[in-house]
CSV table of C-alpha atoms in Angstrom, one decimal:
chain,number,residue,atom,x,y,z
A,32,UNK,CA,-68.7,20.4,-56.8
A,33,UNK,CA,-65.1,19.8,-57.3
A,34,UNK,CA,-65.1,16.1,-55.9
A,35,UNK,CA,-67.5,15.0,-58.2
A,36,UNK,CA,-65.6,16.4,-61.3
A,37,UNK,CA,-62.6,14.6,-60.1
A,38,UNK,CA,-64.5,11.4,-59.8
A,39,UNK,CA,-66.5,12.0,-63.2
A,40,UNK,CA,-62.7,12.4,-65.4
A,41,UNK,CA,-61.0,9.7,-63.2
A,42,UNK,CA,-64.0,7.3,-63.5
A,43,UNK,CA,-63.9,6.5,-59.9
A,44,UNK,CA,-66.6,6.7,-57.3
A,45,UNK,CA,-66.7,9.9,-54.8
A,46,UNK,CA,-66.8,7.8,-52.0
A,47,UNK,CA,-63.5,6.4,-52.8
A,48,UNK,CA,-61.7,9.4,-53.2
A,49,UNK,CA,-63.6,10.6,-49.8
A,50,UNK,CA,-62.3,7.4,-48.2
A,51,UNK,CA,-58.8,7.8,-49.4
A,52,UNK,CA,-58.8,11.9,-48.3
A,53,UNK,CA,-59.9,10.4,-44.4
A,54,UNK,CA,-57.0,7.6,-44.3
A,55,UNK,CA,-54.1,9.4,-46.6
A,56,UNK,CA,-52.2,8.7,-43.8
A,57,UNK,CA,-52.1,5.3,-44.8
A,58,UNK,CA,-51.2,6.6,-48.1
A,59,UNK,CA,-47.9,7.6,-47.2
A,60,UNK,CA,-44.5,6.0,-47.0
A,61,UNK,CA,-42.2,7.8,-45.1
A,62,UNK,CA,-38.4,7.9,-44.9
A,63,UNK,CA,-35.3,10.2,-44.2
A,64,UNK,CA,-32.5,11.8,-46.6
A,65,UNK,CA,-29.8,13.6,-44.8
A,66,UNK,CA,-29.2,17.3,-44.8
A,67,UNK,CA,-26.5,19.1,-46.0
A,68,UNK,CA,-26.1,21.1,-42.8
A,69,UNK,CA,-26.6,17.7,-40.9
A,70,UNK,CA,-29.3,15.7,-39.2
A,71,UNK,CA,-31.8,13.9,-41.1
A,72,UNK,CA,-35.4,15.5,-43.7
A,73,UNK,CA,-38.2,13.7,-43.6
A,74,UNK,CA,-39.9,12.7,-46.9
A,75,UNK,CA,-43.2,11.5,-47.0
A,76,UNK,CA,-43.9,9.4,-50.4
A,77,UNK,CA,-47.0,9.4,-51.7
A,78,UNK,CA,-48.7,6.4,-53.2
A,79,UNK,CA,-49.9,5.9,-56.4
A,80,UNK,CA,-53.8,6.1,-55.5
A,81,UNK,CA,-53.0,9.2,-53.5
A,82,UNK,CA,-50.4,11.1,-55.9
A,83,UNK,CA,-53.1,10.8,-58.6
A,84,UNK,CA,-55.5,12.6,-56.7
A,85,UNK,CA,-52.6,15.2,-55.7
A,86,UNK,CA,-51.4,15.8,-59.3
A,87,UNK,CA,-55.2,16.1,-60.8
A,88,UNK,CA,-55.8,18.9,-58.2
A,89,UNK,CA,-52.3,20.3,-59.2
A,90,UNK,CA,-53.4,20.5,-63.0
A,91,UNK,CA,-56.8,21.4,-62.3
A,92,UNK,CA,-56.4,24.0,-59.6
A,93,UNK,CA,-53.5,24.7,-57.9
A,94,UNK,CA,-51.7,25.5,-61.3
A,95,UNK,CA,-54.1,28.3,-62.1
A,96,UNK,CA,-54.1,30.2,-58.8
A,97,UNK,CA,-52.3,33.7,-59.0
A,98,UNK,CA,-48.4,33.2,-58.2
A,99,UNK,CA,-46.0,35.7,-57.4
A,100,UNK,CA,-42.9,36.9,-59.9
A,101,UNK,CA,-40.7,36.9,-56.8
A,102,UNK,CA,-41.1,33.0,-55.9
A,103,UNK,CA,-38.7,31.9,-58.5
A,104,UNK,CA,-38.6,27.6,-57.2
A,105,UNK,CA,-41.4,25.4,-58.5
A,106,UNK,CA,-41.7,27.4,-62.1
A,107,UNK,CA,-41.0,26.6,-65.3
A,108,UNK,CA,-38.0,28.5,-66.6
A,109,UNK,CA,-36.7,29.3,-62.8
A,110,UNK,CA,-34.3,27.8,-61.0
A,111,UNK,CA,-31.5,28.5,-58.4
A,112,UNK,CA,-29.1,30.4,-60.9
A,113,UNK,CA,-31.8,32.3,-62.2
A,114,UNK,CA,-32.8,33.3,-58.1
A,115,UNK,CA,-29.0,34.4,-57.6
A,116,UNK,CA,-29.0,36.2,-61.1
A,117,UNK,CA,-31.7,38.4,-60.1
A,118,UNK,CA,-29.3,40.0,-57.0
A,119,UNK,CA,-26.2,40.1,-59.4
A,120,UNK,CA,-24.1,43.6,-59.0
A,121,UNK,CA,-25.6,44.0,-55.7
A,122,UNK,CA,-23.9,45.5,-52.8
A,123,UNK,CA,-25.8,44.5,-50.0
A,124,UNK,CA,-27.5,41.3,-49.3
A,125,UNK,CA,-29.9,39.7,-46.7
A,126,UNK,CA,-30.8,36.1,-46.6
A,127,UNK,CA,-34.3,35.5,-44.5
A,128,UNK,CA,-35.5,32.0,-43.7
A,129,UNK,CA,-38.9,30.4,-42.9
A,130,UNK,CA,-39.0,28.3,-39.9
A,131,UNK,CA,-40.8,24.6,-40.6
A,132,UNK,CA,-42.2,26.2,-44.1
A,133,UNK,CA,-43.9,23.3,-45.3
A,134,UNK,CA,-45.1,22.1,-42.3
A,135,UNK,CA,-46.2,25.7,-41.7
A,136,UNK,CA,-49.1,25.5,-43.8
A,137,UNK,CA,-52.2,24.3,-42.9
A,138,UNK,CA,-55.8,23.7,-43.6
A,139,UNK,CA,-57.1,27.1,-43.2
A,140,UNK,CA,-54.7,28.8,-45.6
A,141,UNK,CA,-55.3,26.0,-48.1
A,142,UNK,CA,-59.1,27.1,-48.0
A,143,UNK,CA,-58.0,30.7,-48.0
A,144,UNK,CA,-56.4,30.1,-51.5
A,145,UNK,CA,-59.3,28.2,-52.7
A,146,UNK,CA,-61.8,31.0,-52.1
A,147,UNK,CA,-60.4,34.0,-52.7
A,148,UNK,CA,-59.7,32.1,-56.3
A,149,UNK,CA,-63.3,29.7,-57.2
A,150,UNK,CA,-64.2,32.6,-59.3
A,151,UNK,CA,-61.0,32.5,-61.6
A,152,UNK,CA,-61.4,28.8,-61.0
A,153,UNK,CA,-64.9,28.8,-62.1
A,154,UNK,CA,-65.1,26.4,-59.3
A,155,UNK,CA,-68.1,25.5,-56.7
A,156,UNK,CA,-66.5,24.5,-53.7
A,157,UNK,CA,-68.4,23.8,-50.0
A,158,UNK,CA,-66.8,23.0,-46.5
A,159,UNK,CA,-67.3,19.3,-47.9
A,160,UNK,CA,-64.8,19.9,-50.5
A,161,UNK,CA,-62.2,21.4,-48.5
A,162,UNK,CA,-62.4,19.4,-46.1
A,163,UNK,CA,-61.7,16.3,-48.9
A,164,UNK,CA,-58.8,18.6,-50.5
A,165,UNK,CA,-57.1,18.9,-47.0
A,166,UNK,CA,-57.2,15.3,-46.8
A,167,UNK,CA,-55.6,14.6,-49.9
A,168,UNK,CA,-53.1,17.3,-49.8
A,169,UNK,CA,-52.0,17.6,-46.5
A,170,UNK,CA,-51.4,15.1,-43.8
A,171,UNK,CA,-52.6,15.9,-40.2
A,172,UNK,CA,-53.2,19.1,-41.2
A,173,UNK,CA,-50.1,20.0,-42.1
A,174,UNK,CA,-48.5,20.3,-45.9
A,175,UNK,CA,-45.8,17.6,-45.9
A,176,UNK,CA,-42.3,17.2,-48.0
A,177,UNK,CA,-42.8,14.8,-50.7
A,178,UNK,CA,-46.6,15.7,-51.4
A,179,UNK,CA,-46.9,16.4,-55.3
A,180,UNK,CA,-49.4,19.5,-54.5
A,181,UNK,CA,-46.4,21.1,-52.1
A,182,UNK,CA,-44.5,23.3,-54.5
A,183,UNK,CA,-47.7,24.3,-56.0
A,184,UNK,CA,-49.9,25.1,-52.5
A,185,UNK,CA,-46.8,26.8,-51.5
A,186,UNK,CA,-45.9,29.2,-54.0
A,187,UNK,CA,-50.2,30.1,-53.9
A,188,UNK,CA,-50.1,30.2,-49.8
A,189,UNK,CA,-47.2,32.9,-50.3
A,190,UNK,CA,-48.8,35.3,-52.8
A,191,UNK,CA,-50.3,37.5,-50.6
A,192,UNK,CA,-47.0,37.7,-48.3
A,193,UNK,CA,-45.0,37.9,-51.7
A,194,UNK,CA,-46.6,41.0,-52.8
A,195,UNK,CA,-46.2,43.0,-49.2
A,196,UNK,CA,-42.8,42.2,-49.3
A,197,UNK,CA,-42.3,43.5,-52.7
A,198,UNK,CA,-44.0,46.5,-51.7
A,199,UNK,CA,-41.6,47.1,-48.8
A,200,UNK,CA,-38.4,46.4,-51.1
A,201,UNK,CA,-39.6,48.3,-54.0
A,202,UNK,CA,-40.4,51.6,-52.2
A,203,UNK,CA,-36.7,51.4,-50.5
A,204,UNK,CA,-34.9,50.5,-54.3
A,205,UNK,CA,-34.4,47.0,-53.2
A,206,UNK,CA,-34.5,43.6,-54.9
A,207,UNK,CA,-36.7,40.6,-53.5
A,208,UNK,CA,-37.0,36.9,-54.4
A,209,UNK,CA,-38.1,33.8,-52.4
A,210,UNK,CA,-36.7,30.6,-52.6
A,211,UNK,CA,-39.6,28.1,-51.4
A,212,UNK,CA,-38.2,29.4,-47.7
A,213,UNK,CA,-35.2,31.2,-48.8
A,214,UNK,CA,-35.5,35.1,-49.0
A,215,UNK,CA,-33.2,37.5,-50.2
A,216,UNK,CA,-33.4,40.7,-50.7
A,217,UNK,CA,-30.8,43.1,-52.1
A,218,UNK,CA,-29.6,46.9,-52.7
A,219,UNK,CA,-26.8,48.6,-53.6
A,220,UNK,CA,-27.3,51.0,-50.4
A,221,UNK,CA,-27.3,50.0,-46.9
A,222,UNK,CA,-29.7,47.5,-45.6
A,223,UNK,CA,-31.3,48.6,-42.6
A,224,UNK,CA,-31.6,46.0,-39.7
A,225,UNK,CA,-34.6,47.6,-38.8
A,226,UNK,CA,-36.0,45.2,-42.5
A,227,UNK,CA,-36.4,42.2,-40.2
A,228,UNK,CA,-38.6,43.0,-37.7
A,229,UNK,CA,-41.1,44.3,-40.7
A,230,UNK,CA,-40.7,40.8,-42.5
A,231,UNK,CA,-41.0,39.0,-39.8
A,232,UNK,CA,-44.6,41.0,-39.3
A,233,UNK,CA,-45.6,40.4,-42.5
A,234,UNK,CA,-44.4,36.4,-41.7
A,235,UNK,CA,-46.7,36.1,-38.3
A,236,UNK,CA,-49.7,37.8,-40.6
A,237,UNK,CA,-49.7,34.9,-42.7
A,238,UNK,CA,-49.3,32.3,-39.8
A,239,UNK,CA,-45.4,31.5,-40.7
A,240,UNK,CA,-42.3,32.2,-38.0
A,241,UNK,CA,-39.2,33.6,-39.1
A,242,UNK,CA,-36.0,31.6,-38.3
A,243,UNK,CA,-33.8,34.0,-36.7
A,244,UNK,CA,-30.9,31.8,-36.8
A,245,UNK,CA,-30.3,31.6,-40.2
A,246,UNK,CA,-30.9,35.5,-40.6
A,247,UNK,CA,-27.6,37.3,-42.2
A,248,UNK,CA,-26.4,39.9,-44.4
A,249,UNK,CA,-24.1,40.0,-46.3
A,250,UNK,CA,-21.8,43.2,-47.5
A,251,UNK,CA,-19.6,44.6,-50.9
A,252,UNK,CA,-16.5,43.3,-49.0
A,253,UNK,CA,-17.5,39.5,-48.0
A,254,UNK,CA,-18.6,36.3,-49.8
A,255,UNK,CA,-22.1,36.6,-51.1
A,256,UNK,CA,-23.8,33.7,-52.0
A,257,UNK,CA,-27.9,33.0,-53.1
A,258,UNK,CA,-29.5,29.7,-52.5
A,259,UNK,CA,-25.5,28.0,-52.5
A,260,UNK,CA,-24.4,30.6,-55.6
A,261,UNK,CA,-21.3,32.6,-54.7
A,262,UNK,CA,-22.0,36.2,-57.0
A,263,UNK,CA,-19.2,37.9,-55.7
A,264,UNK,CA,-17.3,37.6,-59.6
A,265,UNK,CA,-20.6,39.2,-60.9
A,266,UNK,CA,-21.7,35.8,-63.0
A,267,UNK,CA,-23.1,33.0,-60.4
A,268,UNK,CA,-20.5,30.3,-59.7
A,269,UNK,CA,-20.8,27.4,-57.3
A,270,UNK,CA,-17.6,28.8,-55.6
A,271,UNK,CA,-13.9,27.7,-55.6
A,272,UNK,CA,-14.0,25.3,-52.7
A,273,UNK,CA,-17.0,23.4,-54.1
A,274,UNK,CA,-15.2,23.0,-57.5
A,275,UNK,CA,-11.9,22.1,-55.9
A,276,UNK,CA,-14.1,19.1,-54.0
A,277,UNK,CA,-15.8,18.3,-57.2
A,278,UNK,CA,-12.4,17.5,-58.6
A,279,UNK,CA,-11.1,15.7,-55.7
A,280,UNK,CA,-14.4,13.2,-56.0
A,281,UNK,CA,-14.1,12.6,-59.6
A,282,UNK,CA,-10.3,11.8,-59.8
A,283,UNK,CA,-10.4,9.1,-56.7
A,284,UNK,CA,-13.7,7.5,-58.5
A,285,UNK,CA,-11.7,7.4,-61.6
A,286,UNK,CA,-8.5,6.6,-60.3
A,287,UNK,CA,-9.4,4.8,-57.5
A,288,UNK,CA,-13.0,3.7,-57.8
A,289,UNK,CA,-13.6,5.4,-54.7
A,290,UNK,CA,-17.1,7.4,-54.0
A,291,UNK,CA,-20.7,7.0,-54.7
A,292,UNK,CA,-20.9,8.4,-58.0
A,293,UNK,CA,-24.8,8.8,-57.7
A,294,UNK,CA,-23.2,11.5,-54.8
A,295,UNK,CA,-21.0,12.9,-57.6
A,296,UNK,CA,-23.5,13.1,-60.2
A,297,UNK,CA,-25.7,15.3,-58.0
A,298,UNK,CA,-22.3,17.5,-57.9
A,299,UNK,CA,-21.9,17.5,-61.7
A,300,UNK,CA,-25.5,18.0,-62.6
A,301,UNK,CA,-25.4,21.1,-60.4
A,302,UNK,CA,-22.7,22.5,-61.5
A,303,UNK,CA,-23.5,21.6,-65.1
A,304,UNK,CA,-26.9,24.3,-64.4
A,305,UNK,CA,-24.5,26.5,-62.8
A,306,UNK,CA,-21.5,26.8,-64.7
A,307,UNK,CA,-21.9,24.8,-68.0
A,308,UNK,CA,-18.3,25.9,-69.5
A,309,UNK,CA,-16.6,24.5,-66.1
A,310,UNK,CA,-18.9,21.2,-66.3
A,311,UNK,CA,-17.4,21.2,-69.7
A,312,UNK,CA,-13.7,21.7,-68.7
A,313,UNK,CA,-13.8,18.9,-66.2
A,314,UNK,CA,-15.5,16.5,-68.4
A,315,UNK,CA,-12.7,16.6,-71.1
A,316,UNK,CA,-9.9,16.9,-68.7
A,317,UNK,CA,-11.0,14.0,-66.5
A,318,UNK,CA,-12.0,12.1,-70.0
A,319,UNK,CA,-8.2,12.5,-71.4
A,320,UNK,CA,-6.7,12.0,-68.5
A,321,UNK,CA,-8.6,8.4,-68.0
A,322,UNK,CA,-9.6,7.9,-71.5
A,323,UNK,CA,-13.0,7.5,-70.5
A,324,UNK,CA,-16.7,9.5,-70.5
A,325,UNK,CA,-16.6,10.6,-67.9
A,326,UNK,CA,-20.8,11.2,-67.2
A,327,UNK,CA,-21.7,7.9,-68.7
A,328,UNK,CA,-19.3,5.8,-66.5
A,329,UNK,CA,-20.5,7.6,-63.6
A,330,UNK,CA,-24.1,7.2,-64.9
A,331,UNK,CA,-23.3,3.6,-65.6
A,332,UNK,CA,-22.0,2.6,-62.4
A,333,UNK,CA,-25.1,4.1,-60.2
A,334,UNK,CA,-27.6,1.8,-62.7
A,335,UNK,CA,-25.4,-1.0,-61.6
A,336,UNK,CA,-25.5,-0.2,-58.0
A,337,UNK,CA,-29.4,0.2,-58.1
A,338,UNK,CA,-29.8,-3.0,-60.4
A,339,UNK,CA,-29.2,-5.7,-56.9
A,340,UNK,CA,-31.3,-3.6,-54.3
A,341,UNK,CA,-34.0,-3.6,-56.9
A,342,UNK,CA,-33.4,-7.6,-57.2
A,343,UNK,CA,-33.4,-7.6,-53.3
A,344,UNK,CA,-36.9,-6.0,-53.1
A,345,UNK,CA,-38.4,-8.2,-56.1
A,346,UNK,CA,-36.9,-11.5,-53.8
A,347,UNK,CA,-38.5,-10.1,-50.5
A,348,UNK,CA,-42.0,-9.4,-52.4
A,349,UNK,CA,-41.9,-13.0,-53.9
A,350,UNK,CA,-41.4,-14.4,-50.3
C-alpha cells in the first residue's frame, strides 16, 4: 500500500496525509504571472505540507515511470536549445499546440499511468490509493501549474501519445519533439496538411484537444523558430530583434537606471543558455562602457528590491 510507505518514511500518520489529499485545496495559494502573449497564468503554490507529499511521490514514483525520448522539457540534460537543435537543417517545420495541457489531465489518466506501471514500480496500489494520489497531485481533478508532480505526471500521461506520433513521423522521414504542449515536427520534404488531422486523432485518443489557433508551419524561405529559437542561421539564436531589445534594456538600466532588472536578468539568463558567446559580448561591452559587472549589479539591485517587500510581509505577520 503506497500510503502507508509514504507515512512509514515520513513518520506521519496515514490519516493525516488522507486528510490533507481531501482538503489540498486549502493547500494551495494561488496567484497570476502575466503571459508573454498577454493576459494573465494562473499559478497555484503549493504549501509546504502539501509539496512534501508531491515531491516524495515524484522521487518514489512518478520519476521511474517510462518517458518518452521526444519530450525533451522536464529532463535532466534537456532544455529549449536542445528542443530547437534537434530540427536544425530542416526545411520544413510545423509547430502543434495542446489546448489547456495541464489542466487537460485528469484523475483517470493519472491511474492509467499508475497501473499499467505497479509492476516496474513494484508497487500495490488499490482505488484507495489513487484516490489519495489524485488528491495530493491534482486539484479538482484537474493537474494544476505550480504542482511539483506536474512536469513529472505530464511527461508519463504523454508516453503513449509520444510514441504514436513518433511512429507517424518516423515512417514519413520526419523529426518529432514535444515541448510540455509545444510540438514540432520537421522534414526536409514537404509537410503534408493532411499531418494535423492524424495528430489531432491521436490528441482526442488520449483525452487532450488540439489548439488550432496556434497551428503553423513554417518553410526553407521564412523565419523558423522552436520553443522562441530562431534556426534559420543553422545554430539556435534568440533572433536579432530579441538581442537588439536586450541591449536597449541594459544600456537605459545602466545609463539611466531605468527597468526592472529582475525583467532583464530573465533576458540575460536566457540568452546566456542560448547563445553563451553573445551573453559574453554584451557583458564586456556594457562592463567597459560603464565600468561596472554588469550581472552582479543587476543581481544586486533585484536583492535590494526584494529585501523591503520581504520587511513588509515580516511587519504584516507581526501585526
Amino acid at each position: 500500500m503506497i500510503i502507508e510507505r509514504m507515512a512509514s518514511e515520513l513518520d506521519i500518520e496515514t490519516a493525516f496525509i488522507v486528510n490533507v489529499a481531501n482538503r489540498s485545496r486549502r493547500y494551495y495559494r494561488v496567484f497570476g504571472i502575466p503571459k508573454r502573449s498577454g493576459g494573465t497564468r494562473t499559478v497555484f503554490h503549493p504549501s509546504p505540507v502539501l509539496k512534501t507529499f508531491q515531491y516524495w511521490l515524484t522521487r518514489n514514483v512518478f520519476a521511474h515511470v517510462p518517458v518518452s525520448d521526444a519530450a525533451v522539457a522536464y529532463r535532466k540534460g534537456n532544455s529549449i536549445k536542445r528542443n530547437a537543435e534537434i530540427h536544425l537543417g530542416s526545411k520544413h517545420l510545423l509547430h502543434l499546440d495542446i489546448k489547456d495541457f495541464f489542466p487537460s489531465i485528469r484523475g483517470n489518466m493519472l491511474g492509467r499511468v499508475i497501473r499499467d506501471n505497479h509492476v516496474r514500480l513494484n508497487l500495490v496500489v488499490d482505488e484507495k490509493d489513487e484516490r489519495v494520489i489524485n488528491g495530493l497531485c491534482l486539484l479538482t481533478d484537474h493537474l494544476v501549474i505550480g504542482s511539483v508532480c506536474a512536469p513529472a505526471i505530464s511527461n508519463a500521461v504523454m508516453y503513449r501519445f509520444d510514441g504514436a506520433a513518433q511512429q507517424l513521423t518516423g515512417s514519413q522521414g520526419m523529426k518529432y519533439t514535444r515541448y510540455a504542449d509545444d510540438m514540432v515536427f520537421s522534414s526536409n520534404a514537404f509537410i503534408e496538411p493532411s499531418i494535423v488531422d492524424r495528430v489531432e486523432l491521436l490528441l482526442k485518443e488520449e483525452g487532450f484537444e488540439l489548439n488550432r489557433d496556434k497551428t503553423f508551419f513554417m518553410g526553407n524561405r521564412g523565419r523558423k523558430t522552436v520553443t522562441g529559437i530562431v534556426i534559420n542561421a543553422g545554430y539556435p539564436s534568440i533572433g536579432r530583434t530579441r538581442k537588439e531589445s536586450i541591449k536597449t534594456l541594459l544600456y537605459r538600466k545602466l545609463r539611466y537606471n531605468e527597468g526592472d532588472s529582475a525583467v532583464i536578468l530573465g533576458h540575460m539568463s536566457f540568452l546566456r543558455d542560448v547563445e553563451p558567446d553573445t551573453f559574453n559580448s554584451y557583458v564586456a561591452k556594457y562592463g567597459r562602457l560603464f565600468n561596472a559587472n554588469v550581472m552582479e549589479t543587476l543581481i544586486e539591485e533585484r536583492r535590494q528590491s526584494i529585501e523591503p517587500a520581504k520587511s513588509e510581509v515580516a511587519s504584516t505577520k507581526a501585526n
